């Protein structure tokens, strides 16, 4: 939804970021009794053990748990719903959120954003691929619990989403993570990417 901005302009329009990290996000989410898991770059770092730069902290929850998350935040934090069509408060005035949108969280208008929460569409409580809705999985099959006790997206799942973006950081993540995937994970990634883009180099021929 947010238009392309020159460096420095994003903060002027929307405010800056001071994101949580894996050492702090667990405390932030303590008491939220629905599934949540870390996605994006932090999930790649947790799997590979190779440090990388991070611009934010991304976690995901099932879209069916969006209202529970809003209630959990209460008056302590201010969530905004980010969608292709709007950027608006996620409060009593605007309870309708699309299942493939996301929520940014900060304490108030004078504070930086600390958390980005892209929703994962759910089908009867199952993880649903937002880019290929016919693809559903049990949540336990697309996430894992790392030694730090936190749940992360499996690396092949993160790479599936990165396959369509091909930014420099996505290519670097692939270079580090792909050689470490086992046969099962490689097959899952090839099948999933092939459903969305049969010509992609990660798709099974």
PDB file of C-alpha atoms in Angstrom:
ATOM      1  CA  UNK A   1       0.000   0.000   0.000  1.00  0.00           C
ATOM      2  CA  UNK A   2       2.774   2.420   0.911  1.00  0.00           C
ATOM      3  CA  UNK A   3       4.064   4.056  -2.265  1.00  0.00           C
ATOM      4  CA  UNK A   4       7.742   4.004  -3.188  1.00  0.00           C
ATOM      5  CA  UNK A   5       9.584   6.683  -1.242  1.00  0.00           C
ATOM      6  CA  UNK A   6      13.078   8.043  -1.484  1.00  0.00           C
ATOM      7  CA  UNK A   7      15.475   7.260   1.397  1.00  0.00           C
ATOM      8  CA  UNK A   8      14.419   9.203   4.462  1.00  0.00           C
ATOM      9  CA  UNK A   9      10.934   9.925   3.143  1.00  0.00           C
ATOM     10  CA  UNK A  10       9.396   6.781   4.631  1.00  0.00           C
ATOM     11  CA  UNK A  11      10.141   7.900   8.177  1.00  0.00           C
ATOM     12  CA  UNK A  12       8.693  11.350   7.497  1.00  0.00           C
ATOM     13  CA  UNK A  13       5.409   9.924   6.252  1.00  0.00           C
ATOM     14  CA  UNK A  14       4.952   6.830   8.374  1.00  0.00           C
ATOM     15  CA  UNK A  15       7.480   6.929  11.213  1.00  0.00           C
ATOM     16  CA  UNK A  16      10.649   4.958  11.801  1.00  0.00           C
ATOM     17  CA  UNK A  17      11.339   1.487  13.118  1.00  0.00           C
ATOM     18  CA  UNK A  18      13.007   0.209  16.265  1.00  0.00           C
ATOM     19  CA  UNK A  19      12.104  -3.445  15.832  1.00  0.00           C
ATOM     20  CA  UNK A  20      12.004  -6.221  18.347  1.00  0.00           C
ATOM     21  CA  UNK A  21      14.323  -9.178  17.870  1.00  0.00           C
ATOM     22  CA  UNK A  22      14.209 -12.840  18.925  1.00  0.00           C
ATOM     23  CA  UNK A  23      15.432 -11.938  22.408  1.00  0.00           C
ATOM     24  CA  UNK A  24      12.497  -9.571  23.003  1.00  0.00           C
ATOM     25  CA  UNK A  25       9.603 -10.745  20.842  1.00  0.00           C
ATOM     26  CA  UNK A  26       8.857 -13.706  23.109  1.00  0.00           C
ATOM     27  CA  UNK A  27       8.202 -11.405  26.050  1.00  0.00           C
ATOM     28  CA  UNK A  28       6.114  -9.125  23.833  1.00  0.00           C
ATOM     29  CA  UNK A  29       3.893 -12.028  22.769  1.00  0.00           C
ATOM     30  CA  UNK A  30       3.687 -13.659  26.211  1.00  0.00           C
ATOM     31  CA  UNK A  31       0.050 -14.304  27.013  1.00  0.00           C
ATOM     32  CA  UNK A  32      -1.145 -14.490  23.417  1.00  0.00           C
ATOM     33  CA  UNK A  33      -2.690 -17.937  23.397  1.00  0.00           C
ATOM     34  CA  UNK A  34      -2.972 -18.418  19.642  1.00  0.00           C
ATOM     35  CA  UNK A  35      -0.243 -19.737  17.317  1.00  0.00           C
ATOM     36  CA  UNK A  36       2.397 -17.280  16.176  1.00  0.00           C
ATOM     37  CA  UNK A  37       5.746 -17.775  14.495  1.00  0.00           C
ATOM     38  CA  UNK A  38       8.697 -15.747  13.255  1.00  0.00           C
ATOM     39  CA  UNK A  39       9.003 -15.344   9.492  1.00  0.00           C
ATOM     40  CA  UNK A  40      11.277 -13.532   7.052  1.00  0.00           C
ATOM     41  CA  UNK A  41      14.970 -12.962   7.526  1.00  0.00           C
ATOM     42  CA  UNK A  42      15.043 -13.949  11.178  1.00  0.00           C
ATOM     43  CA  UNK A  43      13.696 -17.391  10.254  1.00  0.00           C
ATOM     44  CA  UNK A  44      16.547 -17.850   7.781  1.00  0.00           C
ATOM     45  CA  UNK A  45      19.130 -16.772  10.352  1.00  0.00           C
ATOM     46  CA  UNK A  46      17.677 -19.140  12.965  1.00  0.00           C
ATOM     47  CA  UNK A  47      18.017 -22.047  10.527  1.00  0.00           C
ATOM     48  CA  UNK A  48      21.438 -21.270   9.062  1.00  0.00           C
ATOM     49  CA  UNK A  49      23.129 -19.700  12.081  1.00  0.00           C
ATOM     50  CA  UNK A  50      24.578 -17.096   9.715  1.00  0.00           C
ATOM     51  CA  UNK A  51      24.043 -13.502  10.937  1.00  0.00           C
ATOM     52  CA  UNK A  52      22.385 -11.083   8.526  1.00  0.00           C
ATOM     53  CA  UNK A  53      21.080  -7.520   8.651  1.00  0.00           C
ATOM     54  CA  UNK A  54      17.454  -7.020   9.695  1.00  0.00           C
ATOM     55  CA  UNK A  55      15.189  -4.075   8.973  1.00  0.00           C
ATOM     56  CA  UNK A  56      12.265  -5.245  11.077  1.00  0.00           C
ATOM     57  CA  UNK A  57      10.776  -8.128  13.031  1.00  0.00           C
ATOM     58  CA  UNK A  58       8.133 -10.128  11.176  1.00  0.00           C
ATOM     59  CA  UNK A  59       5.889 -12.640  12.865  1.00  0.00           C
ATOM     60  CA  UNK A  60       2.757 -14.227  11.457  1.00  0.00           C
ATOM     61  CA  UNK A  61      -0.536 -15.329  12.921  1.00  0.00           C
ATOM     62  CA  UNK A  62      -3.533 -16.968  11.287  1.00  0.00           C
ATOM     63  CA  UNK A  63      -5.922 -14.398   9.851  1.00  0.00           C
ATOM     64  CA  UNK A  64      -8.704 -15.992  11.887  1.00  0.00           C
ATOM     65  CA  UNK A  65      -6.828 -14.851  15.010  1.00  0.00           C
ATOM     66  CA  UNK A  66      -6.571 -11.188  13.962  1.00  0.00           C
ATOM     67  CA  UNK A  67      -9.256  -9.990  16.357  1.00  0.00           C
ATOM     68  CA  UNK A  68      -7.755 -11.997  19.223  1.00  0.00           C
ATOM     69  CA  UNK A  69      -4.433 -10.271  18.522  1.00  0.00           C
ATOM     70  CA  UNK A  70      -6.053  -6.826  18.534  1.00  0.00           C
ATOM     71  CA  UNK A  71      -7.696  -7.576  21.883  1.00  0.00           C
ATOM     72  CA  UNK A  72      -4.387  -8.929  23.211  1.00  0.00           C
ATOM     73  CA  UNK A  73      -2.621  -5.646  22.385  1.00  0.00           C
ATOM     74  CA  UNK A  74      -5.306  -3.682  24.219  1.00  0.00           C
ATOM     75  CA  UNK A  75      -4.457  -0.080  25.058  1.00  0.00           C
ATOM     76  CA  UNK A  76      -0.754  -0.841  25.482  1.00  0.00           C
ATOM     77  CA  UNK A  77       0.004  -0.753  21.762  1.00  0.00           C
ATOM     78  CA  UNK A  78      -1.410   0.868  18.636  1.00  0.00           C
ATOM     79  CA  UNK A  79      -1.905  -1.477  15.644  1.00  0.00           C
ATOM     80  CA  UNK A  80      -2.360  -0.223  12.090  1.00  0.00           C
ATOM     81  CA  UNK A  81      -3.694  -2.385   9.280  1.00  0.00           C
ATOM     82  CA  UNK A  82      -1.591  -2.240   6.110  1.00  0.00           C
ATOM     83  CA  UNK A  83      -3.307  -3.290   2.901  1.00  0.00           C
ATOM     84  CA  UNK A  84      -3.121  -2.509  -0.804  1.00  0.00           C
ATOM     85  CA  UNK A  85      -6.116  -0.199  -0.371  1.00  0.00           C
ATOM     86  CA  UNK A  86      -5.488   1.452   2.979  1.00  0.00           C
ATOM     87  CA  UNK A  87      -3.234   2.215   5.930  1.00  0.00           C
ATOM     88  CA  UNK A  88      -5.497   2.736   8.894  1.00  0.00           C
ATOM     89  CA  UNK A  89      -5.913   1.998  12.605  1.00  0.00           C
ATOM     90  CA  UNK A  90      -6.924  -1.539  13.486  1.00  0.00           C
ATOM     91  CA  UNK A  91      -9.480  -0.575  16.105  1.00  0.00           C
ATOM     92  CA  UNK A  92     -13.221  -0.609  16.773  1.00  0.00           C
ATOM     93  CA  UNK A  93     -13.820   1.627  13.740  1.00  0.00           C
ATOM     94  CA  UNK A  94     -12.069  -0.673  11.272  1.00  0.00           C
ATOM     95  CA  UNK A  95     -12.448  -4.292  12.310  1.00  0.00           C
ATOM     96  CA  UNK A  96     -12.602  -5.700   8.791  1.00  0.00           C
ATOM     97  CA  UNK A  97      -9.122  -6.815   7.770  1.00  0.00           C
ATOM     98  CA  UNK A  98      -8.293  -8.848   4.708  1.00  0.00           C
ATOM     99  CA  UNK A  99      -6.730 -12.250   5.390  1.00  0.00           C
ATOM    100  CA  UNK A 100      -3.650 -11.446   3.309  1.00  0.00           C
ATOM    101  CA  UNK A 101      -3.009  -8.010   4.832  1.00  0.00           C
ATOM    102  CA  UNK A 102      -0.756  -7.181   7.760  1.00  0.00           C
ATOM    103  CA  UNK A 103      -0.570  -5.147  10.945  1.00  0.00           C
ATOM    104  CA  UNK A 104       2.184  -2.832  12.108  1.00  0.00           C
ATOM    105  CA  UNK A 105       2.470  -2.247  15.835  1.00  0.00           C
ATOM    106  CA  UNK A 106       3.842   0.703  17.807  1.00  0.00           C
ATOM    107  CA  UNK A 107       3.130   2.167  21.216  1.00  0.00           C
ATOM    108  CA  UNK A 108       1.712   5.485  19.995  1.00  0.00           C
ATOM    109  CA  UNK A 109       2.103   8.057  17.212  1.00  0.00           C
ATOM    110  CA  UNK A 110       5.308   9.410  18.737  1.00  0.00           C
ATOM    111  CA  UNK A 111       6.935   5.984  18.992  1.00  0.00           C
ATOM    112  CA  UNK A 112       8.682   3.803  16.401  1.00  0.00           C
ATOM    113  CA  UNK A 113       7.152   0.689  14.934  1.00  0.00           C
ATOM    114  CA  UNK A 114       8.320  -2.460  16.688  1.00  0.00           C
ATOM    115  CA  UNK A 115       6.541  -5.361  14.968  1.00  0.00           C
ATOM    116  CA  UNK A 116       5.218  -6.294  11.532  1.00  0.00           C
ATOM    117  CA  UNK A 117       2.531  -8.994  11.535  1.00  0.00           C
ATOM    118  CA  UNK A 118       1.564 -10.311   8.087  1.00  0.00           C
ATOM    119  CA  UNK A 119      -1.515 -12.474   8.409  1.00  0.00           C
ATOM    120  CA  UNK A 120      -1.514 -16.022   7.093  1.00  0.00           C
ATOM    121  CA  UNK A 121      -4.883 -16.994   5.597  1.00  0.00           C
ATOM    122  CA  UNK A 122      -6.393 -20.022   7.289  1.00  0.00           C
ATOM    123  CA  UNK A 123      -8.631 -22.780   5.967  1.00  0.00           C
ATOM    124  CA  UNK A 124     -10.318 -24.659   8.797  1.00  0.00           C
ATOM    125  CA  UNK A 125      -7.413 -23.677  11.037  1.00  0.00           C
ATOM    126  CA  UNK A 126      -4.776 -24.811   8.537  1.00  0.00           C
ATOM    127  CA  UNK A 127      -1.940 -22.713   7.146  1.00  0.00           C
ATOM    128  CA  UNK A 128      -2.918 -21.537   3.667  1.00  0.00           C
ATOM    129  CA  UNK A 129      -0.492 -20.305   1.028  1.00  0.00           C
ATOM    130  CA  UNK A 130      -1.625 -16.744   0.324  1.00  0.00           C
ATOM    131  CA  UNK A 131      -0.149 -16.968  -3.169  1.00  0.00           C
ATOM    132  CA  UNK A 132      -1.762 -20.310  -3.982  1.00  0.00           C
ATOM    133  CA  UNK A 133      -4.862 -20.767  -1.782  1.00  0.00           C
ATOM    134  CA  UNK A 134      -5.397 -24.387  -2.816  1.00  0.00           C
ATOM    135  CA  UNK A 135      -2.142 -25.213  -1.009  1.00  0.00           C
ATOM    136  CA  UNK A 136      -2.853 -25.854   2.686  1.00  0.00           C
ATOM    137  CA  UNK A 137      -0.764 -27.506   5.392  1.00  0.00           C
ATOM    138  CA  UNK A 138      -0.919 -28.280   9.086  1.00  0.00           C
ATOM    139  CA  UNK A 139       0.880 -25.481  10.891  1.00  0.00           C
ATOM    140  CA  UNK A 140       3.289 -27.923  12.535  1.00  0.00           C
ATOM    141  CA  UNK A 141       4.462 -29.001   9.076  1.00  0.00           C
ATOM    142  CA  UNK A 142       5.470 -25.503   7.946  1.00  0.00           C
ATOM    143  CA  UNK A 143       7.044 -24.280  11.193  1.00  0.00           C
ATOM    144  CA  UNK A 144       9.655 -25.552  13.638  1.00  0.00           C
ATOM    145  CA  UNK A 145      10.763 -24.734  17.179  1.00  0.00           C
ATOM    146  CA  UNK A 146      14.375 -23.584  17.392  1.00  0.00           C
ATOM    147  CA  UNK A 147      16.727 -24.107  20.348  1.00  0.00           C
ATOM    148  CA  UNK A 148      15.770 -20.640  21.622  1.00  0.00           C
ATOM    149  CA  UNK A 149      12.253 -21.989  22.229  1.00  0.00           C
ATOM    150  CA  UNK A 150      10.620 -19.803  19.573  1.00  0.00           C
ATOM    151  CA  UNK A 151       8.610 -21.054  16.628  1.00  0.00           C
ATOM    152  CA  UNK A 152       9.865 -20.097  13.158  1.00  0.00           C
ATOM    153  CA  UNK A 153       8.694 -20.624   9.597  1.00  0.00           C
ATOM    154  CA  UNK A 154      10.587 -23.517   8.065  1.00  0.00           C
ATOM    155  CA  UNK A 155      13.331 -22.253   5.736  1.00  0.00           C
ATOM    156  CA  UNK A 156      11.764 -23.775   2.636  1.00  0.00           C
ATOM    157  CA  UNK A 157       8.554 -21.870   3.399  1.00  0.00           C
ATOM    158  CA  UNK A 158      10.410 -18.582   3.771  1.00  0.00           C
ATOM    159  CA  UNK A 159      12.329 -19.235   0.569  1.00  0.00           C
ATOM    160  CA  UNK A 160       9.074 -19.980  -1.260  1.00  0.00           C
ATOM    161  CA  UNK A 161       7.878 -16.454  -0.548  1.00  0.00           C
ATOM    162  CA  UNK A 162      11.279 -14.987  -1.361  1.00  0.00           C
ATOM    163  CA  UNK A 163      11.325 -16.761  -4.735  1.00  0.00           C
ATOM    164  CA  UNK A 164       8.846 -14.271  -6.176  1.00  0.00           C
ATOM    165  CA  UNK A 165      10.727 -11.184  -4.985  1.00  0.00           C
ATOM    166  CA  UNK A 166      14.337 -11.767  -6.002  1.00  0.00           C
ATOM    167  CA  UNK A 167      15.740  -8.833  -4.065  1.00  0.00           C
ATOM    168  CA  UNK A 168      19.436  -8.862  -3.263  1.00  0.00           C
ATOM    169  CA  UNK A 169      18.739  -9.949   0.310  1.00  0.00           C
ATOM    170  CA  UNK A 170      16.474 -12.748  -0.932  1.00  0.00           C
ATOM    171  CA  UNK A 171      19.187 -14.069  -3.225  1.00  0.00           C
ATOM    172  CA  UNK A 172      21.704 -13.937  -0.380  1.00  0.00           C
ATOM    173  CA  UNK A 173      19.320 -15.840   1.889  1.00  0.00           C
ATOM    174  CA  UNK A 174      18.871 -18.489  -0.789  1.00  0.00           C
ATOM    175  CA  UNK A 175      22.622 -18.838  -1.307  1.00  0.00           C
ATOM    176  CA  UNK A 176      23.082 -19.501   2.405  1.00  0.00           C
ATOM    177  CA  UNK A 177      20.012 -21.646   3.101  1.00  0.00           C
ATOM    178  CA  UNK A 178      19.506 -23.773  -0.018  1.00  0.00           C
ATOM    179  CA  UNK A 179      22.635 -25.918   0.460  1.00  0.00           C
ATOM    180  CA  UNK A 180      21.484 -26.754   4.001  1.00  0.00           C
ATOM    181  CA  UNK A 181      18.024 -28.041   3.071  1.00  0.00           C
ATOM    182  CA  UNK A 182      17.463 -31.768   3.307  1.00  0.00           C
ATOM    183  CA  UNK A 183      15.843 -33.749   0.499  1.00  0.00           C
ATOM    184  CA  UNK A 184      12.345 -33.401   1.930  1.00  0.00           C
ATOM    185  CA  UNK A 185      12.650 -29.631   2.258  1.00  0.00           C
ATOM    186  CA  UNK A 186      14.101 -29.271  -1.234  1.00  0.00           C
ATOM    187  CA  UNK A 187      11.209 -31.270  -2.657  1.00  0.00           C
ATOM    188  CA  UNK A 188       8.654 -29.201  -0.756  1.00  0.00           C
ATOM    189  CA  UNK A 189      10.218 -25.962  -2.024  1.00  0.00           C
ATOM    190  CA  UNK A 190      10.367 -27.184  -5.619  1.00  0.00           C
ATOM    191  CA  UNK A 191       6.740 -28.322  -5.546  1.00  0.00           C
ATOM    192  CA  UNK A 192       5.473 -25.127  -3.899  1.00  0.00           C
ATOM    193  CA  UNK A 193       7.360 -22.792  -6.224  1.00  0.00           C
ATOM    194  CA  UNK A 194       6.319 -24.891  -9.209  1.00  0.00           C
ATOM    195  CA  UNK A 195       2.649 -24.368  -8.375  1.00  0.00           C
ATOM    196  CA  UNK A 196       3.117 -20.608  -8.585  1.00  0.00           C
ATOM    197  CA  UNK A 197       5.815 -20.273 -11.246  1.00  0.00           C
ATOM    198  CA  UNK A 198       6.647 -23.465 -13.148  1.00  0.00           C
ATOM    199  CA  UNK A 199       9.503 -21.716 -14.935  1.00  0.00           C
ATOM    200  CA  UNK A 200      11.286 -20.608 -11.772  1.00  0.00           C
ATOM    201  CA  UNK A 201      14.743 -22.190 -11.330  1.00  0.00           C
ATOM    202  CA  UNK A 202      13.710 -23.526  -7.919  1.00  0.00           C
ATOM    203  CA  UNK A 203      10.724 -25.370  -9.401  1.00  0.00           C
ATOM    204  CA  UNK A 204      10.961 -29.073 -10.103  1.00  0.00           C
ATOM    205  CA  UNK A 205      11.426 -29.752 -13.813  1.00  0.00           C
TER     206      UNK A 205
END
